[in-house]
CSV table of C-alpha atoms in Angstrom, one decimal:
chain,number,residue,atom,x,y,z
A,7,MET,CA,112.3,101.9,68.2
A,8,ASP,CA,110.0,105.0,68.6
A,9,LEU,CA,110.2,105.7,65.0
A,10,GLY,CA,108.5,109.3,66.5
A,11,LEU,CA,105.3,108.2,63.3
A,12,GLN,CA,102.4,109.2,66.4
A,13,GLY,CA,100.1,111.6,65.1
A,14,ARG,CA,102.1,111.6,61.8
A,15,VAL,CA,100.5,111.9,58.0
A,16,ALA,CA,100.8,109.5,55.0
A,17,VAL,CA,98.9,109.6,51.5
A,18,VAL,CA,100.0,105.5,50.0
A,19,CYS,CA,99.4,105.2,47.2
A,20,GLY,CA,98.5,101.4,45.7
A,21,ALA,CA,97.9,100.5,48.8
A,22,SER,CA,94.6,98.3,47.8
A,23,GLN,CA,96.8,95.3,47.9
A,24,GLY,CA,100.7,94.1,47.7
A,25,MET,CA,103.4,95.7,49.1
A,26,GLY,CA,101.6,99.4,49.4
A,27,ARG,CA,98.5,97.3,51.1
A,28,ALA,CA,101.8,95.6,53.1
A,29,ILE,CA,103.7,99.0,53.9
A,30,ALA,CA,99.8,101.3,55.0
A,31,ALA,CA,99.7,98.6,57.6
A,32,SER,CA,103.6,99.8,58.3
A,33,LEU,CA,102.7,103.1,58.6
A,34,ALA,CA,99.3,102.3,60.8
A,35,ALA,CA,101.1,100.5,63.6
A,36,GLU,CA,103.5,103.2,63.3
A,37,GLY,CA,100.3,105.7,64.6
A,38,ALA,CA,100.5,107.0,61.4
A,39,GLN,CA,97.7,108.7,60.5
A,40,VAL,CA,96.6,107.1,56.9
A,41,MET,CA,95.2,107.6,53.6
A,42,LEU,CA,95.7,104.3,51.2
A,43,VAL,CA,95.2,105.4,47.9
A,44,ALA,CA,93.9,103.2,44.7
A,45,ARG,CA,91.9,102.5,41.4
A,46,SER,CA,89.9,100.1,43.0
A,47,GLU,CA,87.3,101.5,45.9
A,48,GLU,CA,86.5,98.0,46.6
A,49,ARG,CA,89.4,96.7,46.8
A,50,LEU,CA,90.7,99.9,49.2
A,51,GLN,CA,87.8,98.7,51.7
A,52,GLU,CA,89.0,95.9,51.4
A,53,ALA,CA,92.5,96.7,52.7
A,54,VAL,CA,91.4,98.9,55.0
A,55,ALA,CA,89.0,96.5,57.1
A,56,ALA,CA,92.3,94.2,56.5
A,57,ILE,CA,94.3,96.8,58.2
A,58,ALA,CA,92.4,97.6,60.9
A,59,GLY,CA,91.5,94.1,62.4
A,60,GLU,CA,95.6,94.2,62.6
A,61,VAL,CA,96.1,97.5,63.6
A,62,PRO,CA,93.4,97.7,66.9
A,63,GLY,CA,92.8,101.8,66.9
A,64,ALA,CA,94.4,102.7,63.0
A,65,GLN,CA,93.3,106.0,61.1
A,66,LEU,CA,92.6,105.2,58.6
A,67,ALA,CA,91.2,107.4,55.0
A,68,SER,CA,91.1,106.0,51.3
A,69,LEU,CA,90.7,107.6,47.9
A,70,ALA,CA,90.0,106.0,44.5
A,71,GLN,CA,91.7,107.6,42.3
A,72,ASP,CA,94.3,106.3,39.1
A,73,LEU,CA,96.6,108.2,39.3
A,74,THR,CA,97.8,108.3,35.4
A,75,ALA,CA,94.8,111.4,35.4
A,76,PRO,CA,96.9,114.7,35.1
A,77,ASP,CA,94.2,115.8,37.3
A,78,SER,CA,94.7,113.3,39.6
A,79,ALA,CA,97.4,114.0,42.1
A,80,GLU,CA,96.5,117.2,43.1
A,81,ALA,CA,92.5,115.8,44.5
A,82,VAL,CA,94.9,113.2,46.8
A,83,VAL,CA,96.6,116.2,48.0
A,84,GLN,CA,93.5,117.8,48.6
A,85,ALA,CA,91.6,115.3,50.1
A,86,VAL,CA,94.5,114.9,52.7
A,87,ARG,CA,94.7,118.7,53.4
A,88,ASP,CA,90.3,118.8,53.8
A,89,ARG,CA,91.6,115.3,56.3
A,90,TRP,CA,93.7,116.0,57.9
A,91,SER,CA,95.2,119.6,57.2
A,92,ARG,CA,98.8,118.9,56.4
A,93,LEU,CA,100.9,115.6,55.3
A,94,ASP,CA,104.4,114.1,56.9
A,95,VAL,CA,104.7,111.5,54.3
A,96,LEU,CA,104.3,110.1,51.0
A,97,VAL,CA,104.2,107.3,49.5
A,98,THR,CA,104.4,106.3,45.5
A,99,ASN,CA,104.0,103.3,44.3
A,100,THR,CA,102.4,101.9,41.0
A,101,GLY,CA,101.4,98.4,39.1
A,102,GLY,CA,104.3,97.8,36.8
A,103,PRO,CA,103.3,97.7,32.8
A,104,PRO,CA,103.1,95.1,30.1
A,105,PRO,CA,106.0,93.1,29.8
A,106,GLY,CA,107.9,94.0,26.4
A,107,GLN,CA,111.0,93.8,24.3
A,108,PRO,CA,112.6,97.2,22.8
A,109,LEU,CA,112.2,97.1,19.2
A,110,ASP,CA,109.1,95.7,20.2
A,111,LEU,CA,107.0,98.5,21.4
A,112,ASP,CA,105.2,101.6,20.0
A,113,ASP,CA,105.3,104.6,20.8
A,114,ASP,CA,102.1,104.4,22.8
A,115,LYS,CA,102.7,101.4,24.9
A,116,TYR,CA,106.1,104.0,25.7
A,117,LEU,CA,103.8,106.9,26.0
A,118,LEU,CA,101.1,105.1,28.4
A,119,ALA,CA,104.7,103.2,31.0
A,120,TYR,CA,106.2,107.2,31.6
A,121,GLN,CA,102.5,108.5,33.0
A,122,GLN,CA,101.6,104.9,34.7
A,123,ASN,CA,105.3,105.1,36.5
A,124,PHE,CA,106.6,108.3,35.8
A,125,MET,CA,104.5,111.4,35.5
A,126,ASN,CA,102.3,110.5,38.6
A,127,VAL,CA,105.7,110.4,41.0
A,128,VAL,CA,106.6,113.6,39.4
A,129,ARG,CA,102.9,115.1,40.0
A,130,LEU,CA,102.5,114.3,43.0
A,131,CYS,CA,105.8,115.5,44.8
A,132,ARG,CA,105.0,118.9,42.9
A,133,GLN,CA,101.3,118.6,45.3
A,134,ALA,CA,102.8,117.2,48.5
A,135,VAL,CA,105.5,119.2,48.1
A,136,PRO,CA,104.1,122.6,49.5
A,137,LEU,CA,101.6,121.3,52.0
A,138,MET,CA,105.3,119.1,53.9
A,139,ARG,CA,106.8,123.4,53.1
A,140,GLU,CA,104.0,124.4,56.0
A,141,ASN,CA,105.3,122.4,58.8
A,142,ALA,CA,108.6,121.7,57.6
A,143,TYR,CA,108.7,117.7,57.6
A,144,GLY,CA,108.8,115.7,55.0
A,145,ARG,CA,109.1,112.4,53.6
A,146,ILE,CA,108.8,111.0,50.1
A,147,VAL,CA,109.3,107.1,49.6
A,148,ASN,CA,109.3,106.2,45.9
A,149,VAL,CA,108.5,102.5,45.6
A,150,LEU,CA,110.3,101.1,41.9
A,151,ALA,CA,112.2,98.3,41.4
A,152,LEU,CA,115.1,96.1,41.2
A,153,SER,CA,115.6,96.3,37.4
A,154,VAL,CA,116.9,100.0,37.8
A,155,ARG,CA,119.6,98.2,39.2
A,156,GLN,CA,120.1,94.9,37.3
A,157,ILE,CA,117.5,94.9,34.2
A,158,GLU,CA,115.3,92.1,34.1
A,159,ASP,CA,114.0,90.6,31.0
A,160,ASN,CA,111.1,91.5,29.1
A,161,LEU,CA,110.5,94.1,31.0
A,162,VAL,CA,111.4,97.2,29.1
A,163,LEU,CA,108.3,100.0,29.5
A,164,SER,CA,108.9,99.1,34.0
A,165,SER,CA,112.8,99.4,34.1
A,166,THR,CA,112.8,102.4,31.9
A,167,SER,CA,110.4,104.2,32.9
A,168,ARG,CA,111.4,103.3,36.8
A,169,LEU,CA,114.9,105.3,36.3
A,170,GLY,CA,113.5,108.4,35.6
A,171,VAL,CA,112.0,108.8,38.9
A,172,VAL,CA,115.6,108.2,40.8
A,173,ALA,CA,116.8,111.0,38.7
A,174,TYR,CA,113.9,113.2,39.5
A,175,ALA,CA,114.3,112.1,43.2
A,176,ARG,CA,117.8,112.8,43.3
A,177,TYR,CA,117.2,116.1,41.7
A,178,LEU,CA,114.4,116.9,44.0
A,179,ALA,CA,116.2,115.7,46.6
A,180,GLU,CA,119.0,118.5,47.5
A,181,GLN,CA,116.1,121.2,46.4
A,182,VAL,CA,113.4,120.5,49.6
A,183,ALA,CA,116.6,119.1,52.5
A,184,ALA,CA,116.5,122.3,53.7
A,185,ASP,CA,113.2,122.3,54.3
A,186,GLY,CA,113.0,119.2,56.3
A,187,ILE,CA,111.8,116.6,53.7
A,188,THR,CA,114.1,113.6,52.6
A,189,VAL,CA,113.1,111.9,48.8
A,190,ASN,CA,114.5,108.0,49.1
A,191,ASN,CA,113.4,105.2,46.4
A,192,VAL,CA,112.9,101.7,47.7
A,193,LEU,CA,114.2,98.8,44.8
A,194,PRO,CA,111.8,96.2,45.3
A,195,GLY,CA,113.6,91.9,44.2
A,196,SER,CA,111.1,89.3,44.3
A,197,ILE,CA,108.6,90.2,46.8
A,198,HIS,CA,105.8,88.1,47.7
A,199,THR,CA,103.1,89.2,46.4
A,200,GLU,CA,100.8,89.6,43.1
A,201,ARG,CA,102.0,91.5,40.9
A,202,LEU,CA,105.7,89.2,41.2
A,203,GLY,CA,102.3,86.7,40.4
A,204,GLN,CA,101.6,86.9,37.0
A,205,VAL,CA,104.9,88.7,35.7
A,206,ALA,CA,106.3,85.2,37.0
A,207,ALA,CA,103.5,83.9,35.0
A,208,MET,CA,104.7,86.3,31.8
A,209,GLN,CA,107.6,85.8,31.4
A,210,ALA,CA,107.0,81.4,32.6
A,211,LYS,CA,104.9,82.2,29.0
A,212,HIS,CA,107.6,84.0,27.3
A,213,PHE,CA,110.8,82.1,27.9
A,214,GLY,CA,108.7,78.7,27.8
A,215,ARG,CA,109.2,77.4,31.2
A,216,ASP,CA,106.6,75.9,33.6
A,217,PRO,CA,104.6,78.5,34.8
A,218,ASP,CA,104.1,76.5,38.5
A,219,ARG,CA,107.7,76.3,39.1
A,220,GLU,CA,108.8,79.9,37.8
A,221,LEU,CA,108.0,81.6,41.2
A,222,ASP,CA,110.4,78.6,42.8
A,223,LEU,CA,113.0,79.1,40.2
A,224,ARG,CA,113.2,82.7,41.8
A,225,ALA,CA,113.9,82.0,44.8
A,226,GLU,CA,116.4,80.3,43.7
A,227,ARG,CA,117.9,83.2,42.6
A,228,VAL,CA,117.6,84.7,45.6
A,229,PRO,CA,121.2,84.0,48.1
A,230,MET,CA,118.7,83.7,50.7
A,231,LYS,CA,116.9,80.9,49.0
A,232,ARG,CA,113.4,82.8,49.8
A,233,LEU,CA,110.7,85.6,48.6
A,234,GLY,CA,110.2,88.9,50.3
A,235,ARG,CA,107.6,89.0,52.6
A,236,PRO,CA,105.7,92.4,51.8
A,237,ARG,CA,106.0,93.7,55.6
A,238,GLU,CA,109.7,93.3,54.9
A,239,MET,CA,108.9,95.7,52.5
A,240,GLY,CA,106.6,97.9,55.2
A,241,ASP,CA,109.1,98.5,58.2
A,242,LEU,CA,111.9,99.9,55.8
A,243,VAL,CA,109.2,102.7,54.4
A,244,ALA,CA,108.3,103.6,58.2
A,245,PHE,CA,112.0,104.0,58.9
A,246,LEU,CA,112.1,105.9,55.7
A,247,ALA,CA,109.3,107.9,56.6
A,248,SER,CA,110.2,108.3,60.4
A,249,GLU,CA,111.8,111.1,62.6
A,250,ARG,CA,115.2,108.4,63.4
A,251,ALA,CA,116.6,108.8,59.5
A,252,ALA,CA,116.3,112.9,59.3
A,253,PHE,CA,119.9,112.2,57.5
A,254,LEU,CA,119.3,110.1,54.9
A,255,THR,CA,118.3,111.6,51.4
A,256,GLY,CA,118.4,111.0,48.1
A,257,LEU,CA,119.5,107.0,47.9
A,258,SER,CA,118.0,104.1,46.4
A,259,LEU,CA,118.1,101.1,48.8
A,260,PRO,CA,117.0,97.4,46.7
A,261,VAL,CA,114.8,95.5,49.6
A,262,ASP,CA,116.0,91.9,47.2
A,263,GLY,CA,117.9,89.5,50.1
A,264,GLY,CA,121.5,90.0,48.0
A,265,GLN,CA,119.8,89.9,44.7
A,266,LEU,CA,121.5,92.5,43.0
A,267,ARG,CA,125.3,91.4,42.5
A,268,ALA,CA,126.6,95.2,41.9
A,269,VAL,CA,129.9,96.4,43.8
A,270,VAL,CA,128.7,99.7,44.1
């Protein structure tokens, strides 16, 4: 299937590792020109080299940027405009905040979580949409977490801050639909990444479980009896970024091997 991404320009945030890197690779494999954004210049260069090795001829660029900074979104969009003069696909993706219980966290931790997981999405979309409108084509995909539909113990900061993005994305999807721009969220469950390993270690410590068994316990909770692969997330995002997904917007799609038990 030709996804129609040849020559499209994409920005992928949190692209130096894990799901972000897999998403960048999937987009590059479909012929998109991809700017990888993350905090660490060193890890970005490693990711660029790895993707270039996987995808011969991939057109890649990178930008080291801390997306919690108020001026970061403007810097990202200006960089892609300077490089390729357009922006077709924006993938927002940031690491999760620290664990904690609802009554145990102070104001600063809540505010930082909202800067990290909510305000960066608002700022990036505010900067990206005008550039997308110039070509009447845009795909915004927010990488969130299954916990916005099914809470996970000890992760109140992640669940609440990301849930705000769901509401924001639904509003935005309606506002920009007539401009040829779609806005969707993907909700990864237990995808086998470095971040999942960190969460598993935190949960094992909190509940007094064996850390060496925690990932196995997670896999057992998935009906498919395995953890998800980052490339499975990447390929879904590539589809949502494509011309073939033009009539899909305002959605929040679980990628979880059937782990979400909600009926609706």
